[in-house]
Amino acid sequence: MPNDASSDQLIQSLTRKGIQDQRVLAAIAKIPRERFVLDEDAEEAYVDTALPIDCGQTISQPYIVALMTQAFELTGDETVLEIGTGSGYQTAILSQLCRHVVSIERHEALAQTAQSTLSDLQITNVSYRLGDGTLGCAELGPYDGILVAAAAPKVPQSLVNQLRNGGRIVIPVGEESSQSLILATRTPQQLRVEKLCDCRFVKLIGAEGWPASDG
């Protein structure tokens, strides 16, 4: 279980930074982040920073996890697609806030570790897929929300196509070295786009992302 003082300090920090959704804050307080970081980084689990994980990937900064999650305004009845299971931490947060999570990871080792951790935490409302996240998972859609935990040169059209009307996609978009985190809402006519903040994520590799030869 998390160190109470450290967890409390993180929640206070997130609140000061503008995270106001009490359900999001409660989920972050509940999920033990130290279970999702490397053993040598356990003491840093409740510091508001990104940390390295296996396969050259990262576990996102808690503020970014909270900001992305808050942008969906989840009520508990949604189905959310997550691109990039990674450590499984963001997956765990989403699992507390919506009806069902579909999570896709391209690295088998990460996917297996995340599934094991989430199983240990008795999180059961997640479906896992191994493969190209840029193509989504149409057979389990459409989705109320799509969270992309890696940076794309543009919003993948396959993901847009799997959003319900009124559904939201949160995704970092831009160059390799820096991106804008955007919230895009699907309307019958177009995507309505809002910038949330500047950010820097690992690259989204796939048919509608960056080529694997670059990653």
PDB file of C-alpha atoms in Angstrom:
ATOM      1  CA  MET A   1       0.000   0.000   0.000  1.00  0.00           C
ATOM      2  CA  PRO A   2       1.167   3.560  -0.600  1.00  0.00           C
ATOM      3  CA  ASN A   3       2.957   5.584   2.026  1.00  0.00           C
ATOM      4  CA  ASP A   4       0.077   7.704   3.347  1.00  0.00           C
ATOM      5  CA  ALA A   5       2.086  10.887   3.822  1.00  0.00           C
ATOM      6  CA  SER A   6       3.619  10.710   0.345  1.00  0.00           C
ATOM      7  CA  SER A   7       0.276   9.923  -1.261  1.00  0.00           C
ATOM      8  CA  ASP A   8      -1.368  12.791   0.613  1.00  0.00           C
ATOM      9  CA  GLN A   9       1.392  15.164  -0.485  1.00  0.00           C
ATOM     10  CA  LEU A  10       0.912  14.119  -4.103  1.00  0.00           C
ATOM     11  CA  ILE A  11      -2.833  14.759  -3.921  1.00  0.00           C
ATOM     12  CA  GLN A  12      -2.178  18.177  -2.409  1.00  0.00           C
ATOM     13  CA  SER A  13       0.279  18.958  -5.197  1.00  0.00           C
ATOM     14  CA  LEU A  14      -2.183  17.888  -7.900  1.00  0.00           C
ATOM     15  CA  THR A  15      -4.911  20.010  -6.325  1.00  0.00           C
ATOM     16  CA  ARG A  16      -2.641  23.056  -6.300  1.00  0.00           C
ATOM     17  CA  LYS A  17      -1.904  22.452  -9.982  1.00  0.00           C
ATOM     18  CA  GLY A  18      -5.596  22.581 -10.878  1.00  0.00           C
ATOM     19  CA  ILE A  19      -6.853  19.004 -10.691  1.00  0.00           C
ATOM     20  CA  GLN A  20     -10.356  19.458  -9.310  1.00  0.00           C
ATOM     21  CA  ASP A  21     -12.217  16.258 -10.238  1.00  0.00           C
ATOM     22  CA  GLN A  22     -12.652  14.565  -6.862  1.00  0.00           C
ATOM     23  CA  ARG A  23     -13.196  11.135  -8.447  1.00  0.00           C
ATOM     24  CA  VAL A  24      -9.860  11.424 -10.254  1.00  0.00           C
ATOM     25  CA  LEU A  25      -8.080  12.489  -7.059  1.00  0.00           C
ATOM     26  CA  ALA A  26      -9.698   9.621  -5.141  1.00  0.00           C
ATOM     27  CA  ALA A  27      -8.552   7.105  -7.758  1.00  0.00           C
ATOM     28  CA  ILE A  28      -4.983   8.419  -7.599  1.00  0.00           C
ATOM     29  CA  ALA A  29      -5.076   8.243  -3.801  1.00  0.00           C
ATOM     30  CA  LYS A  30      -6.308   4.649  -3.961  1.00  0.00           C
ATOM     31  CA  ILE A  31      -3.972   3.129  -6.568  1.00  0.00           C
ATOM     32  CA  PRO A  32      -0.499   2.270  -5.169  1.00  0.00           C
ATOM     33  CA  ARG A  33       1.857   3.849  -7.734  1.00  0.00           C
ATOM     34  CA  GLU A  34       4.874   2.097  -6.218  1.00  0.00           C
ATOM     35  CA  ARG A  35       3.512  -1.154  -7.654  1.00  0.00           C
ATOM     36  CA  PHE A  36       4.004   0.187 -11.178  1.00  0.00           C
ATOM     37  CA  VAL A  37       7.545   1.588 -11.018  1.00  0.00           C
ATOM     38  CA  LEU A  38      10.903  -0.183 -11.073  1.00  0.00           C
ATOM     39  CA  ASP A  39      12.077  -1.438  -7.686  1.00  0.00           C
ATOM     40  CA  GLU A  40      14.935   1.044  -7.605  1.00  0.00           C
ATOM     41  CA  ASP A  41      12.490   3.925  -8.103  1.00  0.00           C
ATOM     42  CA  ALA A  42       9.988   2.902  -5.412  1.00  0.00           C
ATOM     43  CA  GLU A  43      10.990   5.773  -3.126  1.00  0.00           C
ATOM     44  CA  GLU A  44      10.158   8.202  -5.940  1.00  0.00           C
ATOM     45  CA  ALA A  45       6.709   6.733  -6.608  1.00  0.00           C
ATOM     46  CA  TYR A  46       4.811   9.692  -5.128  1.00  0.00           C
ATOM     47  CA  VAL A  47       7.044  12.412  -6.527  1.00  0.00           C
ATOM     48  CA  ASP A  48       5.223  14.257  -9.315  1.00  0.00           C
ATOM     49  CA  THR A  49       7.556  13.164 -12.090  1.00  0.00           C
ATOM     50  CA  ALA A  50       7.764  10.651 -14.922  1.00  0.00           C
ATOM     51  CA  LEU A  51       9.949   7.604 -14.267  1.00  0.00           C
ATOM     52  CA  PRO A  52      11.568   5.023 -16.563  1.00  0.00           C
ATOM     53  CA  ILE A  53      10.097   1.544 -16.932  1.00  0.00           C
ATOM     54  CA  ASP A  54      11.182  -1.418 -19.058  1.00  0.00           C
ATOM     55  CA  CYS A  55      11.386  -1.450 -22.869  1.00  0.00           C
ATOM     56  CA  GLY A  56      12.594   2.152 -23.014  1.00  0.00           C
ATOM     57  CA  GLN A  57       9.199   3.478 -21.946  1.00  0.00           C
ATOM     58  CA  THR A  58       8.057   5.658 -19.041  1.00  0.00           C
ATOM     59  CA  ILE A  59       5.340   5.881 -16.413  1.00  0.00           C
ATOM     60  CA  SER A  60       3.834   9.323 -16.881  1.00  0.00           C
ATOM     61  CA  GLN A  61       4.039  12.160 -14.381  1.00  0.00           C
ATOM     62  CA  PRO A  62       1.048  11.905 -12.019  1.00  0.00           C
ATOM     63  CA  TYR A  63      -0.088  15.419 -12.958  1.00  0.00           C
ATOM     64  CA  ILE A  64      -0.270  14.415 -16.629  1.00  0.00           C
ATOM     65  CA  VAL A  65      -2.148  11.215 -15.727  1.00  0.00           C
ATOM     66  CA  ALA A  66      -4.607  13.274 -13.698  1.00  0.00           C
ATOM     67  CA  LEU A  67      -4.969  15.977 -16.344  1.00  0.00           C
ATOM     68  CA  MET A  68      -5.606  13.494 -19.146  1.00  0.00           C
ATOM     69  CA  THR A  69      -8.082  11.544 -17.039  1.00  0.00           C
ATOM     70  CA  GLN A  70      -9.910  14.639 -15.812  1.00  0.00           C
ATOM     71  CA  ALA A  71     -10.425  15.820 -19.405  1.00  0.00           C
ATOM     72  CA  PHE A  72     -12.831  12.927 -20.059  1.00  0.00           C
ATOM     73  CA  GLU A  73     -15.233  13.997 -17.272  1.00  0.00           C
ATOM     74  CA  LEU A  74     -15.978  10.337 -16.584  1.00  0.00           C
ATOM     75  CA  THR A  75     -19.155   9.418 -14.718  1.00  0.00           C
ATOM     76  CA  GLY A  76     -18.648   5.674 -14.369  1.00  0.00           C
ATOM     77  CA  ASP A  77     -20.630   4.209 -17.269  1.00  0.00           C
ATOM     78  CA  GLU A  78     -18.138   4.767 -20.095  1.00  0.00           C
ATOM     79  CA  THR A  79     -15.977   2.464 -22.182  1.00  0.00           C
ATOM     80  CA  VAL A  80     -12.490   3.919 -22.646  1.00  0.00           C
ATOM     81  CA  LEU A  81      -9.760   2.784 -25.026  1.00  0.00           C
ATOM     82  CA  GLU A  82      -6.200   3.271 -23.797  1.00  0.00           C
ATOM     83  CA  ILE A  83      -3.332   3.250 -26.270  1.00  0.00           C
ATOM     84  CA  GLY A  84      -0.113   2.264 -24.509  1.00  0.00           C
ATOM     85  CA  THR A  85      -0.697   0.089 -21.452  1.00  0.00           C
ATOM     86  CA  GLY A  86       2.889   0.655 -20.345  1.00  0.00           C
ATOM     87  CA  SER A  87       3.231   0.004 -16.627  1.00  0.00           C
ATOM     88  CA  GLY A  88      -0.546  -0.300 -16.250  1.00  0.00           C
ATOM     89  CA  TYR A  89      -0.795   2.676 -13.882  1.00  0.00           C
ATOM     90  CA  GLN A  90      -2.960   4.835 -16.134  1.00  0.00           C
ATOM     91  CA  THR A  91      -5.034   1.729 -16.875  1.00  0.00           C
ATOM     92  CA  ALA A  92      -5.607   1.230 -13.160  1.00  0.00           C
ATOM     93  CA  ILE A  93      -6.702   4.842 -12.679  1.00  0.00           C
ATOM     94  CA  LEU A  94      -9.155   4.604 -15.577  1.00  0.00           C
ATOM     95  CA  SER A  95     -10.510   1.309 -14.248  1.00  0.00           C
ATOM     96  CA  GLN A  96     -11.734   3.084 -11.116  1.00  0.00           C
ATOM     97  CA  LEU A  97     -13.625   5.724 -13.092  1.00  0.00           C
ATOM     98  CA  CYS A  98     -15.384   4.011 -16.004  1.00  0.00           C
ATOM     99  CA  ARG A  99     -17.276   0.820 -16.721  1.00  0.00           C
ATOM    100  CA  HIS A 100     -14.686  -0.836 -18.944  1.00  0.00           C
ATOM    101  CA  VAL A 101     -11.158  -0.169 -20.206  1.00  0.00           C
ATOM    102  CA  VAL A 102      -9.674  -1.637 -23.384  1.00  0.00           C
ATOM    103  CA  SER A 103      -5.889  -1.274 -23.285  1.00  0.00           C
ATOM    104  CA  ILE A 104      -3.446  -1.916 -26.139  1.00  0.00           C
ATOM    105  CA  GLU A 105       0.322  -2.359 -25.782  1.00  0.00           C
ATOM    106  CA  ARG A 106       2.914  -3.166 -28.454  1.00  0.00           C
ATOM    107  CA  HIS A 107       5.589  -4.511 -26.063  1.00  0.00           C
ATOM    108  CA  GLU A 108       4.664  -8.003 -24.897  1.00  0.00           C
ATOM    109  CA  ALA A 109       6.887  -7.837 -21.804  1.00  0.00           C
ATOM    110  CA  LEU A 110       5.193  -4.640 -20.606  1.00  0.00           C
ATOM    111  CA  ALA A 111       1.740  -6.031 -21.353  1.00  0.00           C
ATOM    112  CA  GLN A 112       2.393  -9.181 -19.324  1.00  0.00           C
ATOM    113  CA  THR A 113       3.800  -7.282 -16.344  1.00  0.00           C
ATOM    114  CA  ALA A 114       0.912  -4.791 -16.360  1.00  0.00           C
ATOM    115  CA  GLN A 115      -1.691  -7.549 -16.520  1.00  0.00           C
ATOM    116  CA  SER A 116      -0.031  -9.338 -13.599  1.00  0.00           C
ATOM    117  CA  THR A 117       0.070  -6.172 -11.484  1.00  0.00           C
ATOM    118  CA  LEU A 118      -3.550  -5.282 -12.227  1.00  0.00           C
ATOM    119  CA  SER A 119      -4.631  -8.850 -11.482  1.00  0.00           C
ATOM    120  CA  ASP A 120      -2.827  -8.693  -8.136  1.00  0.00           C
ATOM    121  CA  LEU A 121      -4.776  -5.501  -7.391  1.00  0.00           C
ATOM    122  CA  GLN A 122      -8.029  -7.325  -8.270  1.00  0.00           C
ATOM    123  CA  ILE A 123      -8.810  -5.007 -11.172  1.00  0.00           C
ATOM    124  CA  THR A 124     -11.078  -6.986 -13.493  1.00  0.00           C
ATOM    125  CA  ASN A 125     -12.805  -4.488 -15.810  1.00  0.00           C
ATOM    126  CA  VAL A 126      -9.966  -4.306 -18.336  1.00  0.00           C
ATOM    127  CA  SER A 127      -9.582  -6.062 -21.694  1.00  0.00           C
ATOM    128  CA  TYR A 128      -6.022  -6.343 -23.004  1.00  0.00           C
ATOM    129  CA  ARG A 129      -4.749  -6.386 -26.565  1.00  0.00           C
ATOM    130  CA  LEU A 130      -1.225  -6.743 -27.934  1.00  0.00           C
ATOM    131  CA  GLY A 131      -0.530  -4.902 -31.185  1.00  0.00           C
ATOM    132  CA  ASP A 132      -0.553  -1.617 -33.070  1.00  0.00           C
ATOM    133  CA  GLY A 133      -2.381   0.905 -30.912  1.00  0.00           C
ATOM    134  CA  THR A 134      -2.632   3.445 -33.737  1.00  0.00           C
ATOM    135  CA  LEU A 135      -5.244   1.192 -35.326  1.00  0.00           C
ATOM    136  CA  GLY A 136      -7.298   0.954 -32.143  1.00  0.00           C
ATOM    137  CA  CYS A 137      -9.590  -1.974 -31.394  1.00  0.00           C
ATOM    138  CA  ALA A 138     -12.694  -1.567 -33.521  1.00  0.00           C
ATOM    139  CA  GLU A 139     -14.318  -4.841 -32.446  1.00  0.00           C
ATOM    140  CA  LEU A 140     -14.758  -3.600 -28.875  1.00  0.00           C
ATOM    141  CA  GLY A 141     -15.779  -0.051 -29.836  1.00  0.00           C
ATOM    142  CA  PRO A 142     -17.140   2.478 -30.292  1.00  0.00           C
ATOM    143  CA  TYR A 143     -15.624   4.311 -27.324  1.00  0.00           C
ATOM    144  CA  ASP A 144     -16.715   7.190 -25.136  1.00  0.00           C
ATOM    145  CA  GLY A 145     -13.085   8.151 -24.645  1.00  0.00           C
ATOM    146  CA  ILE A 146      -9.685   7.291 -26.099  1.00  0.00           C
ATOM    147  CA  LEU A 147      -6.522   8.054 -24.133  1.00  0.00           C
ATOM    148  CA  VAL A 148      -3.245   7.903 -26.051  1.00  0.00           C
ATOM    149  CA  ALA A 149      -0.191   7.658 -23.802  1.00  0.00           C
ATOM    150  CA  ALA A 150       2.393   8.279 -26.548  1.00  0.00           C
ATOM    151  CA  ALA A 151       3.034  11.135 -28.968  1.00  0.00           C
ATOM    152  CA  ALA A 152       1.759  11.072 -32.536  1.00  0.00           C
ATOM    153  CA  PRO A 153       2.600  13.339 -35.484  1.00  0.00           C
ATOM    154  CA  LYS A 154      -1.181  13.741 -35.934  1.00  0.00           C
ATOM    155  CA  VAL A 155      -4.374  12.255 -34.533  1.00  0.00           C
ATOM    156  CA  PRO A 156      -4.755   8.742 -36.043  1.00  0.00           C
ATOM    157  CA  GLN A 157      -7.904   8.604 -38.171  1.00  0.00           C
ATOM    158  CA  SER A 158      -8.563   4.996 -37.124  1.00  0.00           C
ATOM    159  CA  LEU A 159      -8.948   6.182 -33.541  1.00  0.00           C
ATOM    160  CA  VAL A 160     -11.246   9.052 -34.519  1.00  0.00           C
ATOM    161  CA  ASN A 161     -13.418   6.554 -36.401  1.00  0.00           C
ATOM    162  CA  GLN A 162     -13.825   4.474 -33.232  1.00  0.00           C
ATOM    163  CA  LEU A 163     -15.108   7.380 -31.125  1.00  0.00           C
ATOM    164  CA  ARG A 164     -18.804   7.821 -30.484  1.00  0.00           C
ATOM    165  CA  ASN A 165     -20.275  11.163 -31.481  1.00  0.00           C
ATOM    166  CA  GLY A 166     -19.533  13.351 -28.497  1.00  0.00           C
ATOM    167  CA  GLY A 167     -16.655  11.080 -27.531  1.00  0.00           C
ATOM    168  CA  ARG A 168     -13.295  12.518 -26.563  1.00  0.00           C
ATOM    169  CA  ILE A 169      -9.721  11.653 -27.426  1.00  0.00           C
ATOM    170  CA  VAL A 170      -6.807  12.935 -25.349  1.00  0.00           C
ATOM    171  CA  ILE A 171      -3.493  12.656 -27.163  1.00  0.00           C
ATOM    172  CA  PRO A 172      -0.068  14.329 -27.356  1.00  0.00           C
ATOM    173  CA  VAL A 173       0.535  15.594 -30.914  1.00  0.00           C
ATOM    174  CA  GLY A 174       3.604  17.230 -32.406  1.00  0.00           C
ATOM    175  CA  GLU A 175       7.279  16.717 -33.144  1.00  0.00           C
ATOM    176  CA  GLU A 176       9.517  14.053 -31.645  1.00  0.00           C
ATOM    177  CA  SER A 177      11.038  16.406 -29.070  1.00  0.00           C
ATOM    178  CA  SER A 178       7.964  18.335 -27.924  1.00  0.00           C
ATOM    179  CA  GLN A 179       4.214  18.090 -28.266  1.00  0.00           C
ATOM    180  CA  SER A 180       0.923  19.653 -27.306  1.00  0.00           C
ATOM    181  CA  LEU A 181      -1.466  17.593 -25.230  1.00  0.00           C
ATOM    182  CA  ILE A 182      -4.847  18.051 -26.879  1.00  0.00           C
ATOM    183  CA  LEU A 183      -8.439  17.180 -26.110  1.00  0.00           C
ATOM    184  CA  ALA A 184     -10.430  16.506 -29.282  1.00  0.00           C
ATOM    185  CA  THR A 185     -14.195  15.979 -29.182  1.00  0.00           C
ATOM    186  CA  ARG A 186     -15.923  14.221 -32.080  1.00  0.00           C
ATOM    187  CA  THR A 187     -18.937  16.037 -33.493  1.00  0.00           C
ATOM    188  CA  PRO A 188     -21.003  15.008 -36.547  1.00  0.00           C
ATOM    189  CA  GLN A 189     -19.135  17.614 -38.591  1.00  0.00           C
ATOM    190  CA  GLN A 190     -15.545  17.614 -37.282  1.00  0.00           C
ATOM    191  CA  LEU A 191     -13.157  17.257 -34.361  1.00  0.00           C
ATOM    192  CA  ARG A 192     -13.326  20.140 -31.903  1.00  0.00           C
ATOM    193  CA  VAL A 193      -9.790  20.574 -30.562  1.00  0.00           C
ATOM    194  CA  GLU A 194      -8.600  22.191 -27.343  1.00  0.00           C
ATOM    195  CA  LYS A 195      -4.971  22.385 -26.163  1.00  0.00           C
ATOM    196  CA  LEU A 196      -4.433  21.284 -22.560  1.00  0.00           C
ATOM    197  CA  CYS A 197      -0.698  21.911 -22.133  1.00  0.00           C
ATOM    198  CA  ASP A 198       2.762  21.447 -23.587  1.00  0.00           C
ATOM    199  CA  CYS A 199       4.247  18.005 -22.954  1.00  0.00           C
ATOM    200  CA  ARG A 200       6.819  15.435 -23.964  1.00  0.00           C
ATOM    201  CA  PHE A 201       5.949  11.761 -24.434  1.00  0.00           C
ATOM    202  CA  VAL A 202       7.647   8.748 -25.968  1.00  0.00           C
ATOM    203  CA  LYS A 203       6.729   8.237 -29.616  1.00  0.00           C
ATOM    204  CA  LEU A 204       3.573   6.433 -30.737  1.00  0.00           C
ATOM    205  CA  ILE A 205       4.857   3.693 -33.029  1.00  0.00           C
ATOM    206  CA  GLY A 206       2.559   2.190 -35.647  1.00  0.00           C
ATOM    207  CA  ALA A 207       0.887   2.413 -39.014  1.00  0.00           C
ATOM    208  CA  GLU A 208      -0.707   5.792 -38.171  1.00  0.00           C
ATOM    209  CA  GLY A 209       2.070   7.019 -35.895  1.00  0.00           C
ATOM    210  CA  TRP A 210       5.853   7.035 -36.155  1.00  0.00           C
ATOM    211  CA  PRO A 211       7.535   4.228 -38.117  1.00  0.00           C
ATOM    212  CA  ALA A 212       9.045   1.455 -36.032  1.00  0.00           C
ATOM    213  CA  SER A 213      12.454   1.973 -37.666  1.00  0.00           C
ATOM    214  CA  ASP A 214      12.630   5.314 -35.860  1.00  0.00           C
ATOM    215  CA  GLY A 215      11.558   4.005 -32.458  1.00  0.00           C
TER     216      GLY A 215
END
